[in-house]
Amino acid sequence: MAFLVSGTLRMAAQIADARDSLGRKGKYNLQGPRVALTLSSPEVSASTIAVLEDVFQTLGFESCQRREASVQDFLRELTGFREQLDAHGGPMGCALVALVAPRGQLRQPQQLVRELSRCGALQGCPKVFLLLSSTSGGAPKPGAFLTSLGELCGRCPHWSLLQLLTEVFCRTAKESSGATYCPVLRSSLRGALCLGDVEPWKPKPEPCPSAQYDLSGARAALFLAVIRDRPGAQHDVKALGDLCQALGFETTLRTDPTAQAFQEELAQFREQLDTHRDPVSCALVALMAHGGPQGQLLGADGQEVQPEALVQELNCCGALRGCPKIFLLQACRGGHRDAGMGPKARPWFWRWLQAPPAIPSHADILQIDVDAQGSSSRGSTPGNSDILMVYAATEGCIAYRDEKKGSDFIQTLVEVLRTDPGGDLLELLTEVNRQVCELDVLGPDCDERRKACLEIYSSLRRRLCLQV
């Protein structure tokens, strides 16, 4: 009995210490083993696999496994990998899974992501997924991406993985048919992830100015907000509007747009930017509405509009070519209420240990789609460059909003940006997610506490700082 209690206390202390490190530092503490797995179909070339294994070694992964299987068997192989990690008997530091298949065959990567998210040994630890495929047309080549990533990891071990990926995106983006295509990352990380040998909390030198977007031109923002039947939304509009004004954005607000008006307002916004008298350096679009079961936005008339269509509308803007385009989406993406993940025990036991709250089920994920142009998974964003999209909820989940204060996402975002307006926006958004993930939500239609988690899509090719 004493041994059982001792083991339970030791496990609880390890979990609490890992989470406390993330909470205090805002960075992951990778003290446990790093494990990597490559799942590849038989058609994948040996040269791609060799380059991939070199990158794993550069990133410091001690255990690297490779399993060859058909794409249909990837889920079964990943389930075996998860069970192997859970049987290890101790917490892990980080996991990296590379999924390599011919272009267009990997249609449901989120099913694989969810499978590894169930791993108890990886609870609270970063899980990185790298989606690679044979390419054609304008998409970046996996070999160029991997070579750049490995070289940068060895040369800049003090950079976070998001910083490294932004630089790699800049190097590997490719022009095709008048557009710039580059990889896309999809993140729900709660802190900086540094895979180099340098301690992640040590000071790091700033990247050179040439690696930063030039925001010396005009800045424009468009708010499309459904206020009707969304109590508290007015607080988000006010807080975000004040922030944008402080950051130098010329803001246009449209309330209660219909589904058709969403599209028309974006088209008009694009035309205004194309005819702007001065050069435009940045655009921000905030979309606030109810959401449909498949991630659609619902206009004030109850009709649906796809957010991807709105992104594509602004992406056609010639004045914004090569400039950052930011989209903030405060809307549900489904009806799932996430109870979070955490050790099961009586509340008094965890209060006595002063353990942090549960972690959202979809947190701590970083997915990199090297061939975003050819991605066929539902909800994927276009492979065009210089786009940053931030969702208030992960795929399939509810986005919460307080009737008296506004949404956790918008209010936390405003607070973090006011505190450090000159910081790297990707890193600031990761901090926003960390704070949102720590909150417990008690909704009006649910008696149990729930968790929320942001999802960030980025094809940015430079650091984005809204205030110099």
Coordinates of C-alpha atoms in Angstrom, one line a residue:
M1 CA 0.0 0.0 0.0
A2 CA 2.8 2.4 0.9
F3 CA 4.6 1.6 -2.4
L4 CA 1.3 2.3 -4.3
V5 CA 0.9 5.6 -2.5
S6 CA 4.6 6.5 -3.0
G7 CA 4.4 5.7 -6.7
T8 CA 1.2 7.7 -7.1
L9 CA 2.7 10.7 -5.4
R10 CA 5.9 10.5 -7.5
M11 CA 3.8 10.4 -10.7
A12 CA 1.7 13.3 -9.6
A13 CA 4.8 15.3 -8.6
Q14 CA 6.4 14.6 -12.1
I15 CA 3.2 15.8 -13.9
A16 CA 2.8 18.8 -11.7
D17 CA 6.4 19.8 -12.1
A18 CA 6.3 19.5 -15.9
R19 CA 3.2 21.6 -16.1
D20 CA 4.5 24.1 -13.5
S21 CA 7.6 24.5 -15.6
L22 CA 5.5 25.3 -18.6
G23 CA 3.4 27.7 -16.6
R24 CA 6.4 29.6 -15.1
K25 CA 8.6 29.7 -18.1
G26 CA 6.1 29.7 -21.0
K27 CA 8.4 27.0 -22.5
Y28 CA 8.4 23.3 -22.7
N29 CA 10.9 21.4 -20.5
L30 CA 12.2 18.5 -22.5
Q31 CA 13.8 16.5 -19.8
G32 CA 12.3 13.1 -20.8
P33 CA 13.3 10.9 -23.8
R34 CA 12.6 12.2 -27.3
V35 CA 11.0 9.6 -29.6
A36 CA 10.5 9.7 -33.3
L37 CA 8.6 7.6 -35.7
T38 CA 8.5 7.5 -39.5
L39 CA 5.4 6.0 -41.2
S40 CA 6.0 5.7 -44.9
S41 CA 4.3 4.0 -47.8
P42 CA 6.3 1.6 -50.0
E43 CA 6.4 4.1 -52.9
V44 CA 8.5 6.7 -50.9
S45 CA 12.1 7.0 -52.1
A46 CA 14.9 5.9 -49.9
S47 CA 16.6 9.3 -50.3
T48 CA 13.7 11.1 -48.6
I49 CA 13.8 8.7 -45.7
A50 CA 17.6 9.1 -45.3
V51 CA 17.3 12.9 -45.2
L52 CA 14.5 12.6 -42.7
E53 CA 16.5 10.4 -40.4
D54 CA 19.4 12.9 -40.5
V55 CA 17.0 15.6 -39.4
F56 CA 15.8 13.5 -36.5
Q57 CA 19.4 13.0 -35.3
T58 CA 20.1 16.8 -35.6
L59 CA 17.0 17.5 -33.5
G60 CA 18.3 15.2 -30.7
F61 CA 15.8 12.4 -30.9
E62 CA 17.4 9.4 -29.2
S63 CA 14.9 6.8 -30.4
C64 CA 14.0 6.8 -34.1
Q65 CA 11.7 4.1 -35.5
R66 CA 10.7 3.5 -39.0
R67 CA 7.6 1.5 -40.1
E68 CA 6.7 0.9 -43.7
A69 CA 3.0 0.4 -44.4
S70 CA 0.2 1.3 -46.7
V71 CA -1.5 4.6 -45.9
Q72 CA -4.6 2.6 -44.9
D73 CA -2.5 0.9 -42.1
F74 CA -1.0 4.1 -40.7
L75 CA -3.6 4.3 -38.0
R76 CA -2.9 0.7 -36.8
E77 CA 0.9 1.3 -36.8
L78 CA 0.4 4.6 -34.8
T79 CA -1.8 2.8 -32.3
G80 CA 1.0 0.3 -31.7
F81 CA 3.5 3.1 -31.3
R82 CA 1.2 4.8 -28.7
E83 CA 0.8 1.6 -26.8
Q84 CA 4.6 1.1 -26.8
L85 CA 5.1 4.6 -25.3
D86 CA 2.4 4.0 -22.6
A87 CA 4.1 0.8 -21.6
H88 CA 7.4 2.6 -21.2
G89 CA 6.5 3.4 -17.6
G90 CA 7.7 7.0 -17.4
P91 CA 6.9 10.4 -18.9
M92 CA 8.3 11.4 -22.3
G93 CA 9.9 14.6 -23.3
C94 CA 8.6 15.0 -26.9
A95 CA 7.4 12.9 -29.8
L96 CA 7.9 13.5 -33.5
V97 CA 5.9 11.6 -36.1
A98 CA 6.7 11.9 -39.8
L99 CA 3.9 10.7 -42.2
V100 CA 5.3 10.2 -45.7
A101 CA 3.1 9.2 -48.6
P102 CA 2.4 10.0 -52.3
R103 CA 0.7 13.3 -52.8
G104 CA -3.0 13.3 -52.1
Q105 CA -3.2 10.0 -50.4
L106 CA -3.0 11.2 -46.8
R107 CA -6.6 12.4 -46.6
Q108 CA -7.4 12.3 -42.8
P109 CA -4.2 13.2 -40.8
Q110 CA -6.4 14.5 -37.9
Q111 CA -7.5 11.0 -37.1
L112 CA -3.8 10.1 -36.6
V113 CA -3.2 13.2 -34.6
R114 CA -6.1 12.3 -32.3
E115 CA -4.7 8.8 -31.8
L116 CA -1.4 10.0 -30.5
S117 CA -3.1 12.6 -28.3
R118 CA -4.6 9.7 -26.3
C119 CA -1.1 8.7 -25.2
G120 CA -0.8 9.0 -21.4
A121 CA 3.0 9.1 -21.5
L122 CA 2.8 12.2 -23.7
Q123 CA 0.3 14.1 -21.6
G124 CA 1.3 17.7 -21.4
C125 CA 4.3 17.1 -23.8
P126 CA 4.7 18.5 -27.4
K127 CA 3.7 16.2 -30.2
V128 CA 5.0 17.2 -33.6
F129 CA 3.6 15.8 -36.9
L130 CA 5.4 16.3 -40.2
L131 CA 3.4 15.6 -43.3
L132 CA 5.5 14.9 -46.4
S133 CA 4.6 13.8 -49.9
S134 CA 6.0 13.5 -53.4
T135 CA 5.2 16.8 -55.1
S136 CA 4.6 18.3 -58.5
G137 CA 3.7 21.7 -59.8
G138 CA 4.3 24.6 -57.5
A139 CA 4.5 22.8 -54.2
P140 CA 7.8 22.9 -52.2
K141 CA 10.0 19.8 -52.4
P142 CA 10.3 17.7 -49.2
G143 CA 14.0 17.3 -49.7
A144 CA 14.6 21.1 -49.8
F145 CA 12.4 21.6 -46.7
L146 CA 14.2 18.8 -44.7
T147 CA 17.6 20.0 -45.7
S148 CA 16.9 23.6 -44.6
L149 CA 15.3 22.5 -41.4
G150 CA 18.3 20.3 -40.5
E151 CA 20.8 23.0 -41.3
L152 CA 19.0 25.7 -39.3
C153 CA 18.5 23.4 -36.3
G154 CA 22.3 22.8 -36.2
R155 CA 23.1 26.5 -36.7
C156 CA 20.5 28.1 -34.5
P157 CA 19.8 25.7 -31.6
H158 CA 18.5 28.6 -29.4
W159 CA 15.6 29.3 -31.8
S160 CA 12.2 27.9 -31.0
L161 CA 10.7 25.4 -33.5
L162 CA 8.2 28.0 -34.7
Q163 CA 11.0 30.5 -35.4
L164 CA 12.9 27.8 -37.3
L165 CA 9.9 26.9 -39.4
T166 CA 9.1 30.5 -40.3
E167 CA 12.7 30.8 -41.7
V168 CA 12.4 27.4 -43.5
F169 CA 9.1 28.6 -45.0
C170 CA 10.9 31.7 -46.3
R171 CA 13.6 29.6 -47.9
T172 CA 11.4 26.9 -49.5
A173 CA 8.4 28.9 -50.7
K174 CA 7.9 28.6 -54.4
E175 CA 6.3 30.8 -57.0
S176 CA 3.7 29.1 -59.2
S177 CA 0.9 30.5 -61.4
G178 CA 1.3 34.0 -60.0
A179 CA 1.0 32.9 -56.3
T180 CA 3.6 32.0 -53.7
Y181 CA 3.1 28.5 -52.2
C182 CA 4.7 27.4 -49.0
P183 CA 4.2 24.9 -46.2
V184 CA 1.6 25.5 -43.4
L185 CA 1.9 24.9 -39.7
R186 CA -1.0 24.1 -37.5
S187 CA -0.3 24.7 -33.8
S188 CA -2.0 24.3 -30.4
L189 CA 1.3 24.5 -28.5
R190 CA 1.2 26.1 -25.1
G191 CA 4.8 27.3 -25.0
A192 CA 8.0 27.7 -26.9
L193 CA 9.4 24.4 -28.2
C194 CA 13.2 24.5 -28.4
L195 CA 14.8 21.2 -29.7
G196 CA 18.4 22.4 -29.6
D197 CA 20.9 21.5 -26.9
V198 CA 20.6 25.0 -25.5
E199 CA 18.4 25.4 -22.4
P200 CA 15.1 26.8 -23.7
W201 CA 14.8 29.5 -21.0
K202 CA 18.2 31.0 -21.6
P203 CA 18.2 34.4 -23.4
K204 CA 18.5 34.2 -27.2
P205 CA 19.8 36.8 -29.6
E206 CA 17.2 38.5 -31.8
P207 CA 17.0 37.4 -35.5
C208 CA 18.3 39.9 -38.0
P209 CA 15.9 42.7 -39.1
S210 CA 15.8 41.4 -42.6
A211 CA 13.9 38.4 -41.3
Q212 CA 11.0 40.6 -40.2
Y213 CA 8.0 42.0 -42.1
D214 CA 8.2 45.6 -43.0
L215 CA 5.1 47.2 -41.6
S216 CA 6.0 50.8 -42.4
G217 CA 3.0 51.1 -44.8
A218 CA -0.7 51.5 -44.1
R219 CA -2.5 49.0 -41.9
A220 CA -6.1 48.1 -42.4
A221 CA -8.5 46.0 -40.3
L222 CA -12.0 44.7 -41.0
F223 CA -14.4 43.5 -38.3
L224 CA -17.4 41.4 -39.4
A225 CA -19.3 40.7 -36.1
V226 CA -22.6 39.1 -35.6
I227 CA -23.9 40.7 -32.4
R228 CA -27.5 39.6 -32.5
D229 CA -28.2 36.6 -30.2
R230 CA -24.5 36.6 -29.2
P231 CA -24.4 38.3 -25.7
G232 CA -21.0 39.6 -24.8
A233 CA -19.8 39.9 -28.4
Q234 CA -20.0 43.7 -28.1
H235 CA -17.2 43.6 -25.5
D236 CA -14.9 41.7 -27.9
V237 CA -15.6 44.3 -30.7
K238 CA -14.8 47.2 -28.3
A239 CA -11.6 45.6 -26.9
L240 CA -10.2 44.5 -30.2
G241 CA -11.1 47.9 -31.8
D242 CA -9.2 49.8 -29.1
L243 CA -6.2 47.5 -29.6
C244 CA -6.2 47.9 -33.4
Q245 CA -6.4 51.7 -33.0
A246 CA -3.4 51.7 -30.6
L247 CA -1.5 49.6 -33.1
G248 CA -2.2 52.0 -36.0
F249 CA -4.8 50.0 -37.9
E250 CA -7.5 51.9 -39.9
T251 CA -10.6 49.8 -38.8
T252 CA -13.9 49.2 -40.6
L253 CA -16.7 47.6 -38.5
R254 CA -19.8 45.8 -39.9
T255 CA -22.2 44.3 -37.5
D256 CA -24.8 41.5 -38.1
P257 CA -23.7 40.7 -41.7
T258 CA -25.6 38.0 -43.5
A259 CA -23.7 35.1 -45.0
Q260 CA -23.7 36.8 -48.4
A261 CA -22.6 40.1 -46.8
F262 CA -19.5 38.3 -45.3
Q263 CA -18.3 37.6 -48.8
E264 CA -19.3 41.0 -50.2
E265 CA -17.6 42.9 -47.4
L266 CA -14.4 41.0 -47.9
A267 CA -14.5 41.7 -51.6
Q268 CA -15.1 45.4 -51.0
F269 CA -12.3 45.5 -48.4
R270 CA -9.9 43.9 -51.0
E271 CA -10.9 46.4 -53.6
Q272 CA -10.3 49.3 -51.2
L273 CA -6.8 48.0 -50.4
D274 CA -6.0 47.6 -54.1
T275 CA -6.9 51.2 -54.8
H276 CA -5.4 52.6 -51.5
R277 CA -3.4 55.8 -52.1
D278 CA -0.5 54.6 -50.0
P279 CA 1.3 51.2 -49.9
V280 CA -0.4 48.7 -47.6
S281 CA 1.8 46.6 -45.3
C282 CA -0.6 44.5 -43.3
A283 CA -4.3 43.5 -43.1
L284 CA -6.3 42.1 -40.2
V285 CA -9.7 40.5 -40.5
A286 CA -11.8 39.6 -37.4
L287 CA -14.7 37.2 -38.0
M288 CA -17.1 36.8 -35.0
A289 CA -20.2 34.7 -35.4
H290 CA -21.9 31.5 -34.5
G291 CA -20.3 28.5 -36.1
G292 CA -21.7 25.5 -37.9
P293 CA -21.1 21.8 -37.2
Q294 CA -18.3 21.6 -39.8
G295 CA -16.6 24.9 -39.0
Q296 CA -18.7 27.1 -41.2
L297 CA -19.6 30.7 -40.1
L298 CA -23.2 31.6 -39.7
G299 CA -24.4 35.0 -40.9
A300 CA -27.1 36.9 -39.0
D301 CA -29.6 35.3 -41.4
G302 CA -28.5 31.8 -40.3
Q303 CA -27.0 30.9 -43.6
E304 CA -23.5 29.4 -43.9
V305 CA -20.2 30.8 -45.3
Q306 CA -16.9 28.9 -45.5
P307 CA -14.0 30.8 -43.8
E308 CA -11.6 29.4 -46.4
A309 CA -13.5 31.3 -49.1
L310 CA -13.0 34.5 -47.2
V311 CA -9.3 33.8 -46.8
Q312 CA -9.0 33.2 -50.6
E313 CA -10.9 36.5 -51.3
L314 CA -8.3 38.5 -49.5
N315 CA -5.5 36.4 -50.8
C316 CA -6.3 37.7 -54.3
C317 CA -5.4 41.3 -53.1
G318 CA -2.5 42.6 -55.2
A319 CA -1.7 45.3 -52.7
L320 CA -1.1 42.6 -50.0
R321 CA 1.2 40.5 -52.1
G322 CA 4.1 39.4 -49.8
C323 CA 2.4 41.1 -46.8
P324 CA 1.0 39.4 -43.7
K325 CA -2.8 38.8 -43.7
I326 CA -4.2 38.0 -40.2
F327 CA -7.5 36.3 -39.6
L328 CA -9.1 36.0 -36.1
L329 CA -12.0 33.7 -35.9
Q330 CA -14.2 33.8 -32.8
A331 CA -16.8 31.1 -33.7
C332 CA -17.6 27.5 -32.8
R333 CA -16.2 24.8 -35.0
G334 CA -18.5 22.0 -33.8
G335 CA -20.4 21.0 -30.8
H336 CA -17.9 19.0 -28.7
R337 CA -17.3 20.2 -25.1
D338 CA -13.8 19.1 -24.1
A339 CA -13.5 17.9 -20.5
G340 CA -9.7 17.9 -20.8
M341 CA -7.1 15.3 -19.9
G342 CA -5.6 14.7 -16.5
P343 CA -5.0 12.1 -13.8
K344 CA -8.2 10.8 -12.4
A345 CA -8.4 11.3 -8.6
R346 CA -10.6 12.9 -6.0
P347 CA -10.6 16.7 -6.1
W348 CA -9.2 17.0 -2.5
F349 CA -6.2 14.9 -3.4
W350 CA -5.2 17.1 -6.3
R351 CA -5.9 20.3 -4.3
W352 CA -3.6 18.9 -1.6
L353 CA -0.8 18.4 -4.3
Q354 CA -1.6 21.9 -5.7
A355 CA -1.7 20.3 -9.1
P356 CA -2.6 22.5 -12.1
P357 CA -5.9 22.1 -13.9
A358 CA -6.6 19.6 -16.7
I359 CA -5.1 20.1 -20.1
P360 CA -7.3 20.4 -23.2
S361 CA -7.4 17.2 -25.2
H362 CA -6.2 18.9 -28.4
A363 CA -3.3 21.0 -26.8
D364 CA 0.4 20.6 -27.4
I365 CA 0.1 19.6 -31.1
L366 CA 2.3 21.0 -33.9
Q367 CA 1.4 19.8 -37.4
I368 CA 3.6 20.8 -40.4
D369 CA 2.1 20.3 -43.9
V370 CA 5.0 20.6 -46.3
D371 CA 2.7 20.1 -49.3
A372 CA -0.2 22.3 -48.3
Q373 CA -1.0 23.1 -51.9
G374 CA -1.9 19.4 -52.4
S375 CA -3.6 18.8 -49.0
S376 CA -7.0 17.3 -49.3
S377 CA -7.9 17.0 -45.6
R378 CA -11.1 18.8 -44.5
G379 CA -10.5 22.2 -43.0
S380 CA -7.0 22.6 -44.5
T381 CA -6.0 26.1 -45.4
P382 CA -4.6 27.1 -48.8
G383 CA -0.9 26.8 -49.3
N384 CA -0.5 30.5 -50.1
S385 CA 2.1 32.3 -48.1
D386 CA 2.0 35.1 -45.5
I387 CA -1.3 34.0 -43.9
L388 CA -2.0 33.8 -40.2
M389 CA -5.3 32.3 -39.0
V390 CA -6.2 32.0 -35.3
Y391 CA -9.3 29.9 -34.3
A392 CA -10.9 30.3 -30.9
A393 CA -11.5 26.6 -30.8
T394 CA -9.9 23.4 -32.2
E395 CA -11.7 21.5 -35.0
G396 CA -15.0 20.1 -33.8
C397 CA -15.1 22.0 -30.5
I398 CA -17.2 24.9 -29.0
A399 CA -15.8 28.4 -28.7
Y400 CA -16.8 29.9 -25.4
R401 CA -18.0 33.5 -24.7
D402 CA -18.9 35.2 -21.5
E403 CA -22.0 37.3 -21.7
K404 CA -20.6 39.9 -19.3
K405 CA -16.9 40.0 -20.4
G406 CA -16.7 38.7 -23.9
S407 CA -14.8 35.6 -25.2
D408 CA -11.7 34.2 -23.5
F409 CA -9.8 34.2 -26.8
I410 CA -10.3 37.9 -27.8
Q411 CA -10.0 39.3 -24.2
T412 CA -6.8 37.3 -23.5
L413 CA -5.4 38.2 -26.9
V414 CA -6.0 41.9 -26.2
E415 CA -4.4 41.7 -22.8
V416 CA -1.3 39.9 -24.1
L417 CA -0.7 42.2 -27.0
R418 CA -1.1 45.3 -24.9
T419 CA 1.5 43.9 -22.5
D420 CA 4.1 43.2 -25.3
P421 CA 3.0 44.9 -28.6
G422 CA 6.4 44.6 -30.1
G423 CA 6.8 40.8 -29.6
D424 CA 6.8 38.1 -32.2
L425 CA 3.1 37.6 -32.9
L426 CA 3.4 33.8 -33.3
E427 CA 5.1 33.6 -29.9
L428 CA 2.5 35.9 -28.4
L429 CA -0.3 33.8 -29.7
T430 CA 1.3 30.8 -28.2
E431 CA 1.2 32.6 -24.8
V432 CA -2.5 33.5 -25.4
N433 CA -3.2 29.8 -26.0
R434 CA -1.3 28.9 -22.8
Q435 CA -3.5 31.2 -20.8
V436 CA -6.7 30.1 -22.4
C437 CA -5.8 26.5 -21.8
E438 CA -5.4 27.2 -18.1
L439 CA -9.0 28.5 -17.8
D440 CA -11.9 26.3 -16.6
V441 CA -15.1 27.1 -18.4
L442 CA -18.5 26.6 -16.9
G443 CA -21.1 27.2 -19.6
P444 CA -24.8 27.9 -19.0
D445 CA -25.9 24.6 -20.6
C446 CA -23.3 22.4 -18.9
D447 CA -22.8 21.7 -15.1
E448 CA -19.2 20.4 -15.5
R449 CA -16.1 22.4 -16.2
R450 CA -14.8 22.3 -19.7
K451 CA -11.5 23.3 -21.4
A452 CA -10.8 25.5 -24.5
C453 CA -7.8 25.6 -26.8
L454 CA -6.8 27.8 -29.7
E455 CA -5.6 26.5 -33.1
I456 CA -3.1 28.6 -35.1
Y457 CA -2.5 28.2 -38.8
S458 CA 0.5 30.0 -40.2
S459 CA 2.3 30.3 -43.5
L460 CA 4.2 33.4 -42.4
R461 CA 7.7 33.6 -43.9
R462 CA 9.1 36.3 -41.6
R463 CA 8.7 37.4 -38.0
L464 CA 5.6 39.5 -37.5
C465 CA 5.8 42.3 -34.9
L466 CA 2.9 44.7 -34.8
Q467 CA 4.9 47.4 -33.1
V468 CA 8.6 48.2 -33.7

